[in-house]
PDB file of C-alpha atoms in Angstrom:
ATOM      1  CA  MET A  11      -5.262 -19.100 -13.379  1.00 41.00           C
ATOM      2  CA  PRO A  12      -8.808 -18.194 -14.485  1.00 44.00           C
ATOM      3  CA  ASP A  13      -9.313 -17.902 -18.289  1.00 47.00           C
ATOM      4  CA  GLN A  14      -9.478 -14.176 -19.093  1.00 46.00           C
ATOM      5  CA  ASN A  15     -11.808 -14.671 -22.107  1.00 46.00           C
ATOM      6  CA  HIS A  16     -14.125 -16.874 -20.005  1.00 45.00           C
ATOM      7  CA  GLN A  17     -14.312 -14.096 -17.326  1.00 47.00           C
ATOM      8  CA  ASN A  18     -15.068 -11.512 -19.923  1.00 47.00           C
ATOM      9  CA  GLN A  19     -18.035 -13.638 -21.163  1.00 46.00           C
ATOM     10  CA  LEU A  20     -19.579 -13.897 -17.732  1.00 45.00           C
ATOM     11  CA  PRO A  21     -22.514 -11.628 -16.822  1.00 44.00           C
ATOM     12  CA  ALA A  22     -21.302  -8.464 -15.051  1.00 40.00           C
ATOM     13  CA  GLU A  23     -22.894  -9.511 -11.763  1.00 45.00           C
ATOM     14  CA  HIS A  24     -20.769 -12.675 -11.786  1.00 42.00           C
ATOM     15  CA  ARG A  25     -17.372 -11.218 -12.651  1.00 45.00           C
ATOM     16  CA  PRO A  26     -14.695 -10.560  -9.909  1.00 60.00           C
ATOM     17  CA  THR A  27     -14.725  -7.030  -8.659  1.00 84.00           C
ATOM     18  CA  ALA A  28     -11.983  -5.025 -10.408  1.00 92.00           C
ATOM     19  CA  ILE A  29      -9.374  -3.206  -8.538  1.00 95.00           C
ATOM     20  CA  ARG A  30     -10.165   0.518  -9.189  1.00 96.00           C
ATOM     21  CA  VAL A  31      -6.992   2.439  -9.960  1.00 97.00           C
ATOM     22  CA  LEU A  32      -6.421   6.188 -10.116  1.00 97.00           C
ATOM     23  CA  LEU A  33      -3.246   7.433 -12.032  1.00 97.00           C
ATOM     24  CA  VAL A  34      -1.628  10.654 -10.722  1.00 96.00           C
ATOM     25  CA  ASP A  35       1.411  11.954 -12.816  1.00 94.00           C
ATOM     26  CA  ASP A  36       2.133  15.170 -14.431  1.00 93.00           C
ATOM     27  CA  HIS A  37       3.403  13.506 -17.579  1.00 91.00           C
ATOM     28  CA  GLN A  38       0.651  12.649 -19.954  1.00 92.00           C
ATOM     29  CA  VAL A  39       2.838  10.097 -21.793  1.00 91.00           C
ATOM     30  CA  VAL A  40       3.421   8.241 -18.492  1.00 89.00           C
ATOM     31  CA  ARG A  41      -0.258   8.170 -17.651  1.00 92.00           C
ATOM     32  CA  ARG A  42      -1.105   7.000 -21.185  1.00 92.00           C
ATOM     33  CA  GLY A  43       1.421   4.179 -20.986  1.00 90.00           C
ATOM     34  CA  LEU A  44       0.171   3.017 -17.587  1.00 90.00           C
ATOM     35  CA  ARG A  45      -3.461   3.104 -18.823  1.00 92.00           C
ATOM     36  CA  THR A  46      -2.648   1.215 -22.024  1.00 91.00           C
ATOM     37  CA  PHE A  47      -1.123  -1.722 -20.067  1.00 89.00           C
ATOM     38  CA  LEU A  48      -3.536  -1.790 -17.060  1.00 92.00           C
ATOM     39  CA  GLU A  49      -6.622  -1.745 -19.254  1.00 88.00           C
ATOM     40  CA  VAL A  50      -5.793  -5.135 -20.607  1.00 90.00           C
ATOM     41  CA  GLN A  51      -5.815  -6.631 -17.055  1.00 91.00           C
ATOM     42  CA  ASP A  52      -9.120  -8.254 -16.502  1.00 90.00           C
ATOM     43  CA  ASP A  53      -9.012  -7.585 -12.734  1.00 94.00           C
ATOM     44  CA  ILE A  54      -7.828  -3.902 -12.860  1.00 95.00           C
ATOM     45  CA  GLU A  55      -9.955  -0.840 -13.904  1.00 94.00           C
ATOM     46  CA  VAL A  56      -8.418   2.591 -14.455  1.00 95.00           C
ATOM     47  CA  VAL A  57     -11.098   4.902 -13.115  1.00 96.00           C
ATOM     48  CA  GLY A  58      -9.321   8.217 -13.673  1.00 96.00           C
ATOM     49  CA  GLU A  59      -6.225  10.322 -14.159  1.00 96.00           C
ATOM     50  CA  ALA A  60      -4.807  13.464 -12.585  1.00 96.00           C
ATOM     51  CA  ALA A  61      -1.983  15.730 -13.516  1.00 95.00           C
ATOM     52  CA  ASP A  62      -0.983  16.943 -10.119  1.00 94.00           C
ATOM     53  CA  GLY A  63      -1.467  16.219  -6.479  1.00 94.00           C
ATOM     54  CA  ALA A  64      -4.375  18.600  -5.858  1.00 95.00           C
ATOM     55  CA  GLU A  65      -6.268  17.076  -8.664  1.00 96.00           C
ATOM     56  CA  GLY A  66      -5.333  13.608  -7.544  1.00 96.00           C
ATOM     57  CA  VAL A  67      -6.794  14.184  -4.056  1.00 96.00           C
ATOM     58  CA  ALA A  68     -10.017  15.643  -5.505  1.00 96.00           C
ATOM     59  CA  LYS A  69     -10.493  12.704  -7.864  1.00 97.00           C
ATOM     60  CA  ALA A  70      -9.636  10.239  -5.230  1.00 96.00           C
ATOM     61  CA  GLN A  71     -12.536  11.603  -3.115  1.00 95.00           C
ATOM     62  CA  ASP A  72     -14.962  11.531  -6.088  1.00 95.00           C
ATOM     63  CA  LEU A  73     -13.872   8.215  -7.752  1.00 96.00           C
ATOM     64  CA  ALA A  74     -13.215   6.114  -4.650  1.00 95.00           C
ATOM     65  CA  PRO A  75     -10.275   4.165  -6.176  1.00 96.00           C
ATOM     66  CA  HIS A  76      -8.841   1.106  -4.289  1.00 96.00           C
ATOM     67  CA  VAL A  77      -5.274   1.934  -5.304  1.00 96.00           C
ATOM     68  CA  VAL A  78      -3.647   5.282  -6.301  1.00 97.00           C
ATOM     69  CA  LEU A  79      -0.548   5.214  -8.446  1.00 96.00           C
ATOM     70  CA  MET A  80       1.266   8.367  -7.320  1.00 94.00           C
ATOM     71  CA  ASP A  81       4.223  10.242  -8.804  1.00 92.00           C
ATOM     72  CA  LEU A  82       6.193  12.183  -6.143  1.00 90.00           C
ATOM     73  CA  LYS A  83       7.636  15.057  -8.175  1.00 88.00           C
ATOM     74  CA  MET A  84       4.827  17.182  -9.538  1.00 91.00           C
ATOM     75  CA  PRO A  85       4.300  20.930  -9.838  1.00 89.00           C
ATOM     76  CA  GLY A  86       2.081  22.620  -7.178  1.00 90.00           C
ATOM     77  CA  VAL A  87       0.959  19.931  -4.790  1.00 92.00           C
ATOM     78  CA  ASP A  88       3.539  17.143  -4.973  1.00 91.00           C
ATOM     79  CA  GLY A  89       3.000  13.471  -4.249  1.00 91.00           C
ATOM     80  CA  LEU A  90       3.970  13.578  -0.618  1.00 90.00           C
ATOM     81  CA  GLU A  91       1.594  16.470   0.127  1.00 93.00           C
ATOM     82  CA  ALA A  92      -1.202  14.679  -1.714  1.00 94.00           C
ATOM     83  CA  LEU A  93      -0.611  11.543   0.302  1.00 92.00           C
ATOM     84  CA  LYS A  94      -0.761  13.476   3.526  1.00 90.00           C
ATOM     85  CA  GLN A  95      -4.034  15.196   2.346  1.00 93.00           C
ATOM     86  CA  LEU A  96      -5.576  11.799   1.475  1.00 93.00           C
ATOM     87  CA  LYS A  97      -4.796  10.570   5.002  1.00 88.00           C
ATOM     88  CA  GLU A  98      -6.247  13.702   6.525  1.00 89.00           C
ATOM     89  CA  HIS A  99      -9.424  13.167   4.591  1.00 89.00           C
ATOM     90  CA  GLY A 100      -9.583   9.656   5.801  1.00 89.00           C
ATOM     91  CA  ASN A 101      -9.480   8.300   2.218  1.00 92.00           C
ATOM     92  CA  PRO A 102      -8.987   4.483   2.411  1.00 91.00           C
ATOM     93  CA  ALA A 103      -7.216   4.263  -0.864  1.00 94.00           C
ATOM     94  CA  ARG A 104      -3.873   2.446  -0.877  1.00 93.00           C
ATOM     95  CA  VAL A 105      -1.108   4.591  -2.364  1.00 94.00           C
ATOM     96  CA  LEU A 106       1.560   3.048  -4.489  1.00 94.00           C
ATOM     97  CA  ILE A 107       4.415   5.447  -5.167  1.00 91.00           C
ATOM     98  CA  VAL A 108       5.892   5.458  -8.716  1.00 87.00           C
ATOM     99  CA  THR A 109       9.378   6.965  -8.815  1.00 82.00           C
ATOM    100  CA  SER A 110      12.755   6.712 -10.679  1.00 76.00           C
ATOM    101  CA  PHE A 111      15.677   4.886  -9.224  1.00 62.00           C
ATOM    102  CA  THR A 112      17.682   8.057  -8.857  1.00 60.00           C
ATOM    103  CA  GLU A 113      14.922   9.500  -6.671  1.00 60.00           C
ATOM    104  CA  HIS A 114      14.455   6.421  -4.536  1.00 61.00           C
ATOM    105  CA  ARG A 115      15.556   8.053  -1.210  1.00 66.00           C
ATOM    106  CA  THR A 116      12.727  10.596  -1.653  1.00 74.00           C
ATOM    107  CA  VAL A 117      10.337   7.694  -1.173  1.00 79.00           C
ATOM    108  CA  VAL A 118      11.270   7.289   2.504  1.00 78.00           C
ATOM    109  CA  PRO A 119       9.134  10.309   3.717  1.00 82.00           C
ATOM    110  CA  ALA A 120       6.189   8.935   1.690  1.00 84.00           C
ATOM    111  CA  LEU A 121       6.460   5.475   3.295  1.00 80.00           C
ATOM    112  CA  ARG A 122       6.698   7.129   6.702  1.00 76.00           C
ATOM    113  CA  ALA A 123       3.507   9.069   5.786  1.00 80.00           C
ATOM    114  CA  GLY A 124       1.561   5.997   4.973  1.00 81.00           C
ATOM    115  CA  ALA A 125       2.210   4.867   1.456  1.00 88.00           C
ATOM    116  CA  ALA A 126       1.694   1.142   0.912  1.00 87.00           C
ATOM    117  CA  GLY A 127       4.929   0.829  -1.144  1.00 86.00           C
ATOM    118  CA  TYR A 128       6.701   1.923  -4.240  1.00 86.00           C
ATOM    119  CA  VAL A 129       7.719   0.851  -7.726  1.00 86.00           C
ATOM    120  CA  TYR A 130      10.176   2.213 -10.185  1.00 83.00           C
ATOM    121  CA  LYS A 131       8.963   3.857 -13.389  1.00 80.00           C
ATOM    122  CA  ASP A 132      10.891   1.316 -15.413  1.00 81.00           C
ATOM    123  CA  VAL A 133       9.106  -1.556 -13.629  1.00 82.00           C
ATOM    124  CA  ASP A 134       8.163  -4.586 -15.681  1.00 84.00           C
ATOM    125  CA  PRO A 135       4.462  -4.354 -16.635  1.00 85.00           C
ATOM    126  CA  GLU A 136       3.540  -7.634 -15.052  1.00 88.00           C
ATOM    127  CA  ALA A 137       5.441  -6.685 -11.884  1.00 89.00           C
ATOM    128  CA  LEU A 138       3.429  -3.436 -11.736  1.00 91.00           C
ATOM    129  CA  ALA A 139       0.105  -5.370 -11.964  1.00 93.00           C
ATOM    130  CA  GLY A 140       1.298  -7.651  -9.316  1.00 92.00           C
ATOM    131  CA  ALA A 141       2.298  -4.738  -7.061  1.00 91.00           C
ATOM    132  CA  ILE A 142      -1.161  -3.254  -7.475  1.00 94.00           C
ATOM    133  CA  ARG A 143      -2.770  -6.480  -6.557  1.00 93.00           C
ATOM    134  CA  SER A 144      -0.487  -6.916  -3.611  1.00 89.00           C
ATOM    135  CA  VAL A 145      -1.094  -3.546  -1.971  1.00 91.00           C
ATOM    136  CA  HIS A 146      -4.823  -3.963  -2.611  1.00 91.00           C
ATOM    137  CA  ALA A 147      -4.776  -7.151  -0.718  1.00 87.00           C
ATOM    138  CA  GLY A 148      -3.263  -5.366   2.230  1.00 84.00           C
ATOM    139  CA  HIS A 149       0.498  -6.008   1.797  1.00 83.00           C
ATOM    140  CA  VAL A 150       3.112  -3.473   2.489  1.00 79.00           C
ATOM    141  CA  LEU A 151       5.855  -3.416  -0.197  1.00 78.00           C
ATOM    142  CA  LEU A 152       9.188  -2.524   1.488  1.00 70.00           C
ATOM    143  CA  GLN A 153      12.110  -2.857  -0.876  1.00 64.00           C
ATOM    144  CA  PRO A 154      15.570  -4.020   0.537  1.00 58.00           C
ATOM    145  CA  GLU A 155      17.506  -1.062  -0.705  1.00 59.00           C
ATOM    146  CA  LEU A 156      15.484   1.261   1.526  1.00 61.00           C
ATOM    147  CA  ALA A 157      15.519  -0.859   4.687  1.00 55.00           C
ATOM    148  CA  GLY A 158      18.456   1.032   6.229  1.00 55.00           C
ATOM    149  CA  ALA A 159      16.931   4.408   5.617  1.00 57.00           C
ATOM    150  CA  LEU A 160      13.545   3.391   6.949  1.00 58.00           C
ATOM    151  CA  LEU A 161      15.085   1.966  10.109  1.00 53.00           C
ATOM    152  CA  ALA A 162      17.357   4.955  10.661  1.00 53.00           C
ATOM    153  CA  ASP A 163      17.420   6.659  14.068  1.00 42.00           C
ATOM    154  CA  ASP A 164      15.340   9.624  12.886  1.00 44.00           C
ATOM    155  CA  THR A 165      12.391   7.433  11.926  1.00 46.00           C
ATOM    156  CA  PRO A 166       9.317   8.206  14.199  1.00 47.00           C
ATOM    157  CA  ARG A 167       9.062   5.418  16.828  1.00 49.00           C
ATOM    158  CA  ALA A 168       6.821   4.483  19.694  1.00 47.00           C
ATOM    159  CA  PRO A 169       8.440   4.796  23.193  1.00 46.00           C
ATOM    160  CA  GLN A 170      10.501   1.848  24.399  1.00 48.00           C
ATOM    161  CA  GLY A 171       8.668  -0.721  26.435  1.00 50.00           C
ATOM    162  CA  ARG A 172       5.191  -0.422  24.739  1.00 56.00           C
ATOM    163  CA  GLY A 173       5.686  -3.935  23.296  1.00 56.00           C
ATOM    164  CA  GLY A 174       4.845  -5.210  26.852  1.00 59.00           C
ATOM    165  CA  THR A 175       1.321  -3.791  26.520  1.00 76.00           C
ATOM    166  CA  LEU A 176       0.525  -6.221  23.735  1.00 85.00           C
ATOM    167  CA  THR A 177      -1.161  -9.541  24.342  1.00 89.00           C
ATOM    168  CA  GLU A 178       0.452 -12.750  23.066  1.00 89.00           C
ATOM    169  CA  ARG A 179      -2.041 -12.846  20.184  1.00 91.00           C
ATOM    170  CA  GLU A 180      -1.326  -9.211  19.243  1.00 91.00           C
ATOM    171  CA  ARG A 181       2.356 -10.051  19.196  1.00 89.00           C
ATOM    172  CA  GLU A 182       1.649 -12.897  16.799  1.00 90.00           C
ATOM    173  CA  VAL A 183      -0.399 -10.630  14.573  1.00 92.00           C
ATOM    174  CA  LEU A 184       2.294  -7.960  14.608  1.00 90.00           C
ATOM    175  CA  GLY A 185       4.885 -10.473  13.560  1.00 87.00           C
ATOM    176  CA  HIS A 186       2.845 -11.360  10.502  1.00 88.00           C
ATOM    177  CA  ILE A 187       2.413  -7.746   9.660  1.00 87.00           C
ATOM    178  CA  ALA A 188       6.138  -7.337   9.712  1.00 82.00           C
ATOM    179  CA  ASP A 189       6.341 -10.230   7.207  1.00 81.00           C
ATOM    180  CA  GLY A 190       4.095  -8.309   4.844  1.00 80.00           C
ATOM    181  CA  ARG A 191       1.046 -10.521   5.180  1.00 85.00           C
ATOM    182  CA  SER A 192      -2.518  -9.221   4.646  1.00 87.00           C
ATOM    183  CA  ASN A 193      -5.307  -9.582   7.140  1.00 89.00           C
ATOM    184  CA  ARG A 194      -6.733 -12.508   5.225  1.00 89.00           C
ATOM    185  CA  GLU A 195      -3.465 -14.339   5.204  1.00 90.00           C
ATOM    186  CA  ILE A 196      -2.909 -13.681   8.859  1.00 92.00           C
ATOM    187  CA  ALA A 197      -6.471 -15.000   9.535  1.00 92.00           C
ATOM    188  CA  ARG A 198      -5.814 -18.204   7.691  1.00 92.00           C
ATOM    189  CA  SER A 199      -2.425 -18.704   9.427  1.00 91.00           C
ATOM    190  CA  LEU A 200      -3.767 -18.144  12.921  1.00 92.00           C
ATOM    191  CA  GLY A 201      -7.191 -19.768  12.470  1.00 92.00           C
ATOM    192  CA  LEU A 202      -9.034 -16.545  13.152  1.00 91.00           C
ATOM    193  CA  SER A 203     -11.801 -14.609  11.345  1.00 92.00           C
ATOM    194  CA  GLU A 204     -10.587 -11.656   9.201  1.00 90.00           C
ATOM    195  CA  LYS A 205     -12.802  -9.403  11.491  1.00 91.00           C
ATOM    196  CA  THR A 206     -10.910 -10.580  14.502  1.00 92.00           C
ATOM    197  CA  VAL A 207      -7.566  -9.885  12.877  1.00 92.00           C
ATOM    198  CA  LYS A 208      -8.729  -6.358  11.990  1.00 89.00           C
ATOM    199  CA  THR A 209      -9.569  -5.796  15.619  1.00 90.00           C
ATOM    200  CA  HIS A 210      -6.197  -6.979  16.691  1.00 91.00           C
ATOM    201  CA  VAL A 211      -4.458  -4.703  14.175  1.00 90.00           C
ATOM    202  CA  SER A 212      -6.498  -1.750  15.494  1.00 88.00           C
ATOM    203  CA  ASN A 213      -5.491  -2.512  19.027  1.00 88.00           C
ATOM    204  CA  ILE A 214      -1.851  -2.849  18.123  1.00 89.00           C
ATOM    205  CA  LEU A 215      -1.841   0.540  16.346  1.00 87.00           C
ATOM    206  CA  MET A 216      -3.604   2.174  19.295  1.00 86.00           C
ATOM    207  CA  LYS A 217      -1.295   0.646  21.906  1.00 86.00           C
ATOM    208  CA  LEU A 218       1.895   1.458  20.127  1.00 85.00           C
ATOM    209  CA  ASP A 219       0.683   4.970  19.025  1.00 82.00           C
ATOM    210  CA  LEU A 220       1.255   4.134  15.356  1.00 82.00           C
ATOM    211  CA  ALA A 221      -0.604   5.456  12.369  1.00 77.00           C
ATOM    212  CA  ASP A 222      -0.703   2.477  10.084  1.00 81.00           C
ATOM    213  CA  ARG A 223       0.501  -0.888   9.032  1.00 83.00           C
ATOM    214  CA  THR A 224       3.778   0.439   7.493  1.00 78.00           C
ATOM    215  CA  GLN A 225       4.769   1.968  10.840  1.00 79.00           C
ATOM    216  CA  ALA A 226       3.741  -1.206  12.691  1.00 84.00           C
ATOM    217  CA  ALA A 227       6.034  -3.320  10.379  1.00 82.00           C
ATOM    218  CA  LEU A 228       8.920  -0.957  10.954  1.00 79.00           C
ATOM    219  CA  TRP A 229       8.310  -0.918  14.676  1.00 82.00           C
ATOM    220  CA  ALA A 230       8.290  -4.764  14.733  1.00 81.00           C
ATOM    221  CA  VAL A 231      11.599  -4.926  12.861  1.00 76.00           C
ATOM    222  CA  ARG A 232      13.280  -2.407  15.178  1.00 76.00           C
ATOM    223  CA  HIS A 233      11.945  -3.952  18.381  1.00 76.00           C
ATOM    224  CA  GLU A 234      12.227  -7.628  17.498  1.00 72.00           C
ATOM    225  CA  GLU A 235      13.935  -8.493  20.780  1.00 66.00           C
ATOM    226  CA  GLU A 236      11.330  -6.676  22.863  1.00 65.00           C
ATOM    227  CA  LEU A 237       8.510  -8.318  20.748  1.00 67.00           C
ATOM    228  CA  HIS A 238       9.829 -11.784  21.525  1.00 63.00           C
ATOM    229  CA  ALA A 239      10.825 -11.169  25.111  1.00 59.00           C
TER     230      ALA A 239
END
């Protein structure tokens, strides 16, 4: 692991690009606690805070964060609506939901709407930093306790039989997406360029009429037999 002090001594142009994070939560004490911890991480930069969903969407457009830590229950525009607005605006930020354990089933609609994953508010600080790095790298964080809800019959799905429209390589890439791997990891595993993998992912989403990688991962799990037919 690189020495943090050594990295801080490097000229700015030679330091690794920090992960830009926006905090969206209506409780100031929560935002302050998150900022206090994240600011000591040498590869994470808190670029702003917002107290509700509307402010969060506006700041996400202005500040161009890589990752948005989003509370779900907020006055006015809540986290789910804010997530939908970010998607409508084409904002590329990865959204990581922050919720309490007692509210975990409210996360399901957010995951279906394109959130990259979720963490609980009592998450270990190091685990939170790891989650931020993971979603920034392109991973989808699907926790086991929500697997059943996410795979329920009322989950939006592509029509049966569309798996047959995928090429053999696209099936391989989809299998890796279901395993939670990023484009870079898929490229290394299959001996492809990252650009080629991105093209395959785009083709998969188009052919299966899916919105994002989360839906692709869920489709792959639900249609495993069709995928490997």
